[in-house]
Amino acid sequence: MPVISVPYAFNAEELYVDLQSIFGHSLFLKCEGFNFAGSIKLKAATEMVETAEQDGVLTPESILVESSSGNLGVAMSMIAASKGYRFLCVTDSRGNLSTRLMMEALGSQVHVIAEQEANGGFLGARIEYIRALCASDDRYVWLSQYTNPSNWKAHYRTTAPEIARQFPRLDVLFVGAGTTGTLMGCARYFREWHRPVRIIAVDSVGSVSFGGSPGRRMIPGLGMSMRPPLLDESYVDEVIRVEEADTIRTCHRLARRGFLFGGSTGTVVSGATDWLARQDAHELTAVAIGPDLGERYLDTIYHTNWLQDIYGEDVLTSHEVPAGSWAASRAPLTRWSRRLDLQTDDIKGSRRHQLQDRKT
């Protein structure tokens, strides 16, 4: 029985889901969401903060600031609360409401960038805001998950060895590409391993991480609107790009079997199962890394109105959603969705009143 005194001391390292019965291909999904931060970002956040403490970068007066679409922000919020630091997360309007509320519940401040850049992204504006903030006050410390080598070193030390211990005959590993910290840490580790492992990066359509034209991306997590500074493509054997509609269908297909995963996990599983379907993969040992769980996506990829408004009514087909669970009971679901929207408006209104009270 593990007994801990700080929240970042616990993480489920050896939980895998065999997806063969759902998708018809042998694929083991490493579940990284079972910790108090709810995602794989806990590893990178812990490594970056502890390295900064060891190097003397952080002091009791420091204010941590980071750009995040959600999961790293939650991890940093949790660690900052535990260690007694103040933390400001700079995010954007695509982020999930539940994620922002979670960071605020942990005592963090959240600044939302609302205006998109010419390439359809928000990352450049988020980074510029942080740079201006750090220039204005030297108490702010930006650890920069995009450039910090502790990001990939966390996975070189933990994630990759965890997989190696469980699958000594591993043939292929599917890793989602965001900052590419997980990808680079695992790829570097398995490059030095006793047998060759095919490293396949899974990216979102519209991301420019591996080149190509920028496009609309509404699901936070994977993908970048600039080339990731940590990325070294010489360690990557292949890149798969996944449409957001396929991410959504995969998430709902998993949910119909009782597994509620997040958008990043849905993207990785979609890319991995598509790749396996195109290969003679019966004898391959394949593992995919699932970065997150699905509770934070209830108001987006699992919300009927949100899906219909952004992707149209046909984004979910009868194959992904059994009769009676969505299409056949659409009216009741719509009424439920409207109630959820009203509750969300109430929350936003309450927060506005609280802010006004503070100012007065």
CSV table of N, CA and C in Angstrom, one decimal, residues 25-118:
chain,number,residue,atom,x,y,z
A,25,HIS,N,-6.9,-5.3,-33.2
A,25,HIS,CA,-5.4,-5.4,-33.4
A,25,HIS,C,-4.7,-5.5,-32.1
A,26,SER,N,-3.7,-6.2,-32.0
A,26,SER,CA,-2.9,-6.3,-30.8
A,26,SER,C,-2.2,-5.0,-30.5
A,27,LEU,N,-2.7,-4.3,-29.5
A,27,LEU,CA,-2.1,-3.0,-29.1
A,27,LEU,C,-2.3,-2.8,-27.6
A,28,PHE,N,-1.2,-2.5,-26.9
A,28,PHE,CA,-1.3,-2.3,-25.5
A,28,PHE,C,-1.2,-0.8,-25.2
A,29,LEU,N,-2.1,-0.3,-24.5
A,29,LEU,CA,-2.2,1.2,-24.2
A,29,LEU,C,-1.7,1.4,-22.8
A,30,LYS,N,-0.6,2.2,-22.7
A,30,LYS,CA,0.0,2.5,-21.4
A,30,LYS,C,-0.8,3.7,-20.9
A,31,CYS,N,-1.5,3.5,-19.8
A,31,CYS,CA,-2.4,4.6,-19.2
A,31,CYS,C,-1.6,5.4,-18.2
A,32,GLU,N,-1.4,6.7,-18.6
A,32,GLU,CA,-0.6,7.6,-17.8
A,32,GLU,C,-1.4,8.6,-17.0
A,33,GLY,N,-2.7,8.5,-17.0
A,33,GLY,CA,-3.6,9.5,-16.3
A,33,GLY,C,-3.9,9.2,-14.9
A,34,PHE,N,-3.4,8.1,-14.3
A,34,PHE,CA,-3.8,7.7,-13.0
A,34,PHE,C,-2.7,8.3,-12.0
A,35,ASN,N,-2.8,9.6,-11.8
A,35,ASN,CA,-2.0,10.3,-10.8
A,35,ASN,C,-2.9,11.5,-10.4
A,36,PHE,N,-2.4,12.3,-9.4
A,36,PHE,CA,-3.2,13.4,-8.9
A,36,PHE,C,-3.3,14.6,-9.9
A,37,ALA,N,-2.4,14.6,-10.9
A,37,ALA,CA,-2.5,15.6,-11.9
A,37,ALA,C,-3.3,15.1,-13.1
A,38,GLY,N,-3.6,13.8,-13.2
A,38,GLY,CA,-4.5,13.3,-14.2
A,38,GLY,C,-3.9,13.1,-15.6
A,39,SER,N,-2.5,13.2,-15.7
A,39,SER,CA,-1.9,13.1,-17.1
A,39,SER,C,-0.5,12.8,-17.0
A,40,ILE,N,0.1,12.5,-18.1
A,40,ILE,CA,1.6,12.2,-18.2
A,40,ILE,C,2.4,13.4,-17.9
A,41,LYS,N,1.8,14.6,-18.0
A,41,LYS,CA,2.6,15.8,-17.8
A,41,LYS,C,3.1,16.0,-16.4
A,42,LEU,N,2.6,15.2,-15.5
A,42,LEU,CA,3.1,15.2,-14.1
A,42,LEU,C,4.6,14.9,-14.1
A,43,LYS,N,5.1,14.0,-15.0
A,43,LYS,CA,6.5,13.6,-15.0
A,43,LYS,C,7.4,14.8,-15.4
A,44,ALA,N,7.0,15.4,-16.5
A,44,ALA,CA,7.8,16.5,-17.0
A,44,ALA,C,7.8,17.7,-16.0
A,45,ALA,N,6.6,18.0,-15.4
A,45,ALA,CA,6.5,19.1,-14.5
A,45,ALA,C,7.4,18.9,-13.3
A,46,THR,N,7.3,17.7,-12.7
A,46,THR,CA,8.1,17.4,-11.5
A,46,THR,C,9.6,17.5,-11.8
A,47,GLU,N,10.0,16.9,-13.0
A,47,GLU,CA,11.4,17.0,-13.4
A,47,GLU,C,11.9,18.4,-13.6
A,48,MET,N,11.1,19.3,-14.2
A,48,MET,CA,11.5,20.6,-14.5
A,48,MET,C,11.6,21.4,-13.2
A,49,VAL,N,10.6,21.3,-12.3
A,49,VAL,CA,10.6,22.1,-11.1
A,49,VAL,C,11.8,21.6,-10.2
A,50,GLU,N,12.0,20.3,-10.0
A,50,GLU,CA,13.0,19.9,-9.1
A,50,GLU,C,14.4,20.2,-9.7
A,51,THR,N,14.6,20.2,-11.0
A,51,THR,CA,15.9,20.6,-11.6
A,51,THR,C,16.1,22.0,-11.3
A,52,ALA,N,15.1,22.9,-11.5
A,52,ALA,CA,15.2,24.3,-11.3
A,52,ALA,C,15.6,24.6,-9.8
A,53,GLU,N,15.0,23.8,-8.9
A,53,GLU,CA,15.3,24.0,-7.5
A,53,GLU,C,16.8,23.6,-7.2
A,54,GLN,N,17.2,22.5,-7.8
A,54,GLN,CA,18.6,22.1,-7.6
A,54,GLN,C,19.6,23.1,-8.1
A,55,ASP,N,19.2,23.7,-9.3
A,55,ASP,CA,20.1,24.7,-9.9
A,55,ASP,C,20.0,26.1,-9.3
A,56,GLY,N,19.1,26.3,-8.3
A,56,GLY,CA,19.0,27.6,-7.6
A,56,GLY,C,18.2,28.6,-8.4
A,57,VAL,N,17.5,28.1,-9.4
A,57,VAL,CA,16.7,29.0,-10.2
A,57,VAL,C,15.4,29.5,-9.5
A,58,LEU,N,14.9,28.6,-8.7
A,58,LEU,CA,13.7,28.9,-7.9
A,58,LEU,C,14.0,29.3,-6.5
A,59,THR,N,13.4,30.3,-6.0
A,59,THR,CA,13.5,30.7,-4.6
A,59,THR,C,12.1,30.8,-4.0
A,60,PRO,N,12.0,31.0,-2.7
A,60,PRO,CA,10.6,31.1,-2.1
A,60,PRO,C,9.8,32.3,-2.6
A,61,GLU,N,10.5,33.3,-3.2
A,61,GLU,CA,9.8,34.4,-3.7
A,61,GLU,C,9.4,34.3,-5.2
A,62,SER,N,9.8,33.2,-5.8
A,62,SER,CA,9.6,33.0,-7.2
A,62,SER,C,8.1,32.8,-7.5
A,63,ILE,N,7.7,33.3,-8.7
A,63,ILE,CA,6.4,33.0,-9.2
A,63,ILE,C,6.5,32.2,-10.5
A,64,LEU,N,6.1,31.0,-10.5
A,64,LEU,CA,6.2,30.1,-11.7
A,64,LEU,C,5.2,30.6,-12.7
A,65,VAL,N,5.6,30.6,-14.0
A,65,VAL,CA,4.7,30.9,-15.1
A,65,VAL,C,5.0,30.0,-16.2
A,66,GLU,N,4.0,29.5,-16.8
A,66,GLU,CA,4.1,28.5,-17.9
A,66,GLU,C,3.0,28.6,-18.9
A,67,SER,N,3.3,28.4,-20.2
A,67,SER,CA,2.3,28.3,-21.2
A,67,SER,C,1.9,26.8,-21.3
A,68,SER,N,0.5,26.6,-21.3
A,68,SER,CA,0.0,25.3,-21.4
A,68,SER,C,-1.4,25.3,-21.9
A,69,SER,N,-1.7,24.3,-22.8
A,69,SER,CA,-3.1,24.1,-23.2
A,69,SER,C,-4.0,23.4,-22.2
A,70,GLY,N,-3.4,22.9,-21.1
A,70,GLY,CA,-4.2,22.4,-20.0
A,70,GLY,C,-3.5,21.4,-19.1
A,71,ASN,N,-3.0,20.3,-19.6
A,71,ASN,CA,-2.5,19.2,-18.7
A,71,ASN,C,-1.3,19.6,-17.9
A,72,LEU,N,-0.3,20.2,-18.6
A,72,LEU,CA,0.9,20.6,-17.9
A,72,LEU,C,0.5,21.7,-16.8
A,73,GLY,N,-0.4,22.6,-17.2
A,73,GLY,CA,-0.9,23.6,-16.3
A,73,GLY,C,-1.4,23.0,-15.0
A,74,VAL,N,-2.2,22.0,-15.1
A,74,VAL,CA,-2.8,21.3,-13.9
A,74,VAL,C,-1.6,20.7,-13.1
A,75,ALA,N,-0.7,20.0,-13.8
A,75,ALA,CA,0.4,19.4,-13.1
A,75,ALA,C,1.3,20.5,-12.3
A,76,MET,N,1.5,21.6,-13.0
A,76,MET,CA,2.3,22.6,-12.4
A,76,MET,C,1.5,23.3,-11.2
A,77,SER,N,0.2,23.4,-11.4
A,77,SER,CA,-0.6,23.9,-10.3
A,77,SER,C,-0.5,23.1,-9.0
A,78,MET,N,-0.6,21.8,-9.2
A,78,MET,CA,-0.6,20.8,-8.1
A,78,MET,C,0.8,20.9,-7.4
A,79,ILE,N,1.9,20.9,-8.2
A,79,ILE,CA,3.2,20.9,-7.6
A,79,ILE,C,3.5,22.2,-6.9
A,80,ALA,N,3.0,23.3,-7.5
A,80,ALA,CA,3.2,24.6,-6.9
A,80,ALA,C,2.5,24.7,-5.6
A,81,ALA,N,1.2,24.2,-5.6
A,81,ALA,CA,0.5,24.2,-4.3
A,81,ALA,C,1.2,23.4,-3.2
A,82,SER,N,1.7,22.3,-3.6
A,82,SER,CA,2.4,21.4,-2.7
A,82,SER,C,3.7,22.0,-2.1
A,83,LYS,N,4.4,22.7,-3.0
A,83,LYS,CA,5.7,23.3,-2.6
A,83,LYS,C,5.6,24.7,-2.1
A,84,GLY,N,4.4,25.3,-2.2
A,84,GLY,CA,4.3,26.7,-1.7
A,84,GLY,C,4.7,27.8,-2.7
A,85,TYR,N,4.7,27.5,-4.0
A,85,TYR,CA,5.0,28.5,-5.0
A,85,TYR,C,3.7,29.1,-5.5
A,86,ARG,N,3.8,30.3,-6.0
A,86,ARG,CA,2.7,30.9,-6.8
A,86,ARG,C,2.9,30.5,-8.2
A,87,PHE,N,1.7,30.3,-8.9
A,87,PHE,CA,1.8,29.8,-10.3
A,87,PHE,C,0.8,30.5,-11.2
A,88,LEU,N,1.2,31.0,-12.3
A,88,LEU,CA,0.4,31.6,-13.3
A,88,LEU,C,0.4,30.8,-14.6
A,89,CYS,N,-0.7,30.2,-15.1
A,89,CYS,CA,-0.7,29.5,-16.3
A,89,CYS,C,-1.3,30.4,-17.4
A,90,VAL,N,-0.6,30.5,-18.5
A,90,VAL,CA,-1.0,31.2,-19.7
A,90,VAL,C,-1.5,30.2,-20.7
A,91,THR,N,-2.8,30.3,-21.0
A,91,THR,CA,-3.5,29.3,-21.8
A,91,THR,C,-4.2,30.0,-22.9
A,92,ASP,N,-5.1,29.4,-23.6
A,92,ASP,CA,-5.9,30.0,-24.7
A,92,ASP,C,-7.3,29.5,-24.7
A,93,SER,N,-8.1,30.1,-25.5
A,93,SER,CA,-9.6,29.9,-25.5
A,93,SER,C,-10.0,28.5,-25.9
A,94,ARG,N,-9.1,27.7,-26.4
A,94,ARG,CA,-9.5,26.3,-26.8
A,94,ARG,C,-9.4,25.4,-25.6
A,95,GLY,N,-8.9,25.8,-24.5
A,95,GLY,CA,-8.7,25.0,-23.3
A,95,GLY,C,-10.1,24.6,-22.7
A,96,ASN,N,-10.1,23.5,-22.1
A,96,ASN,CA,-11.4,23.0,-21.5
A,96,ASN,C,-11.7,23.8,-20.2
A,97,LEU,N,-12.9,24.2,-20.0
A,97,LEU,CA,-13.3,24.9,-18.9
A,97,LEU,C,-13.0,24.2,-17.6
A,98,SER,N,-13.2,22.9,-17.5
A,98,SER,CA,-12.9,22.1,-16.3
A,98,SER,C,-11.5,22.2,-15.9
A,99,THR,N,-10.6,22.3,-16.9
A,99,THR,CA,-9.2,22.4,-16.7
A,99,THR,C,-8.8,23.7,-16.0
A,100,ARG,N,-9.4,24.8,-16.5
A,100,ARG,CA,-9.1,26.1,-16.0
A,100,ARG,C,-9.7,26.1,-14.5
A,101,LEU,N,-10.9,25.6,-14.3
A,101,LEU,CA,-11.4,25.6,-13.0
A,101,LEU,C,-10.6,24.8,-12.0
A,102,MET,N,-10.0,23.7,-12.5
A,102,MET,CA,-9.2,22.9,-11.6
A,102,MET,C,-7.9,23.6,-11.2
A,103,MET,N,-7.3,24.3,-12.2
A,103,MET,CA,-6.1,25.1,-11.8
A,103,MET,C,-6.4,26.2,-10.8
A,104,GLU,N,-7.5,26.8,-11.0
A,104,GLU,CA,-7.9,27.9,-10.0
A,104,GLU,C,-8.2,27.3,-8.7
A,105,ALA,N,-8.8,26.1,-8.6
A,105,ALA,CA,-9.1,25.4,-7.4
A,105,ALA,C,-7.8,25.1,-6.6
A,106,LEU,N,-6.8,24.8,-7.3
A,106,LEU,CA,-5.5,24.5,-6.7
A,106,LEU,C,-4.7,25.8,-6.3
A,107,GLY,N,-5.3,26.9,-6.5
A,107,GLY,CA,-4.7,28.2,-6.1
A,107,GLY,C,-3.9,29.0,-7.2
A,108,SER,N,-4.0,28.5,-8.4
A,108,SER,CA,-3.2,29.1,-9.5
A,108,SER,C,-4.0,30.2,-10.1
A,109,GLN,N,-3.3,31.1,-10.8
A,109,GLN,CA,-4.0,32.1,-11.6
A,109,GLN,C,-3.9,31.6,-13.1
A,110,VAL,N,-4.9,32.0,-13.9
A,110,VAL,CA,-5.0,31.6,-15.3
A,110,VAL,C,-5.3,32.8,-16.1
A,111,HIS,N,-4.4,33.0,-17.1
A,111,HIS,CA,-4.6,34.0,-18.1
A,111,HIS,C,-4.9,33.4,-19.4
A,112,VAL,N,-6.0,33.8,-20.0
A,112,VAL,CA,-6.5,33.2,-21.3
A,112,VAL,C,-6.2,34.1,-22.5
A,113,ILE,N,-5.4,33.7,-23.5
A,113,ILE,CA,-5.2,34.4,-24.7
A,113,ILE,C,-6.4,34.1,-25.6
A,114,ALA,N,-7.1,35.1,-26.1
A,114,ALA,CA,-8.3,34.9,-26.8
A,114,ALA,C,-8.2,35.0,-28.3
A,115,GLU,N,-7.2,35.8,-28.8
A,115,GLU,CA,-7.1,36.1,-30.2
A,115,GLU,C,-6.1,35.2,-30.9
A,116,GLN,N,-6.5,34.6,-32.0
A,116,GLN,CA,-5.7,33.7,-32.8
A,116,GLN,C,-4.6,34.5,-33.6
A,117,GLU,N,-3.5,33.8,-33.9
A,117,GLU,CA,-2.5,34.4,-34.8
A,117,GLU,C,-2.9,34.1,-36.2
A,118,ALA,N,-2.1,34.6,-37.2
A,118,ALA,CA,-2.4,34.4,-38.6
A,118,ALA,C,-2.4,33.0,-39.0
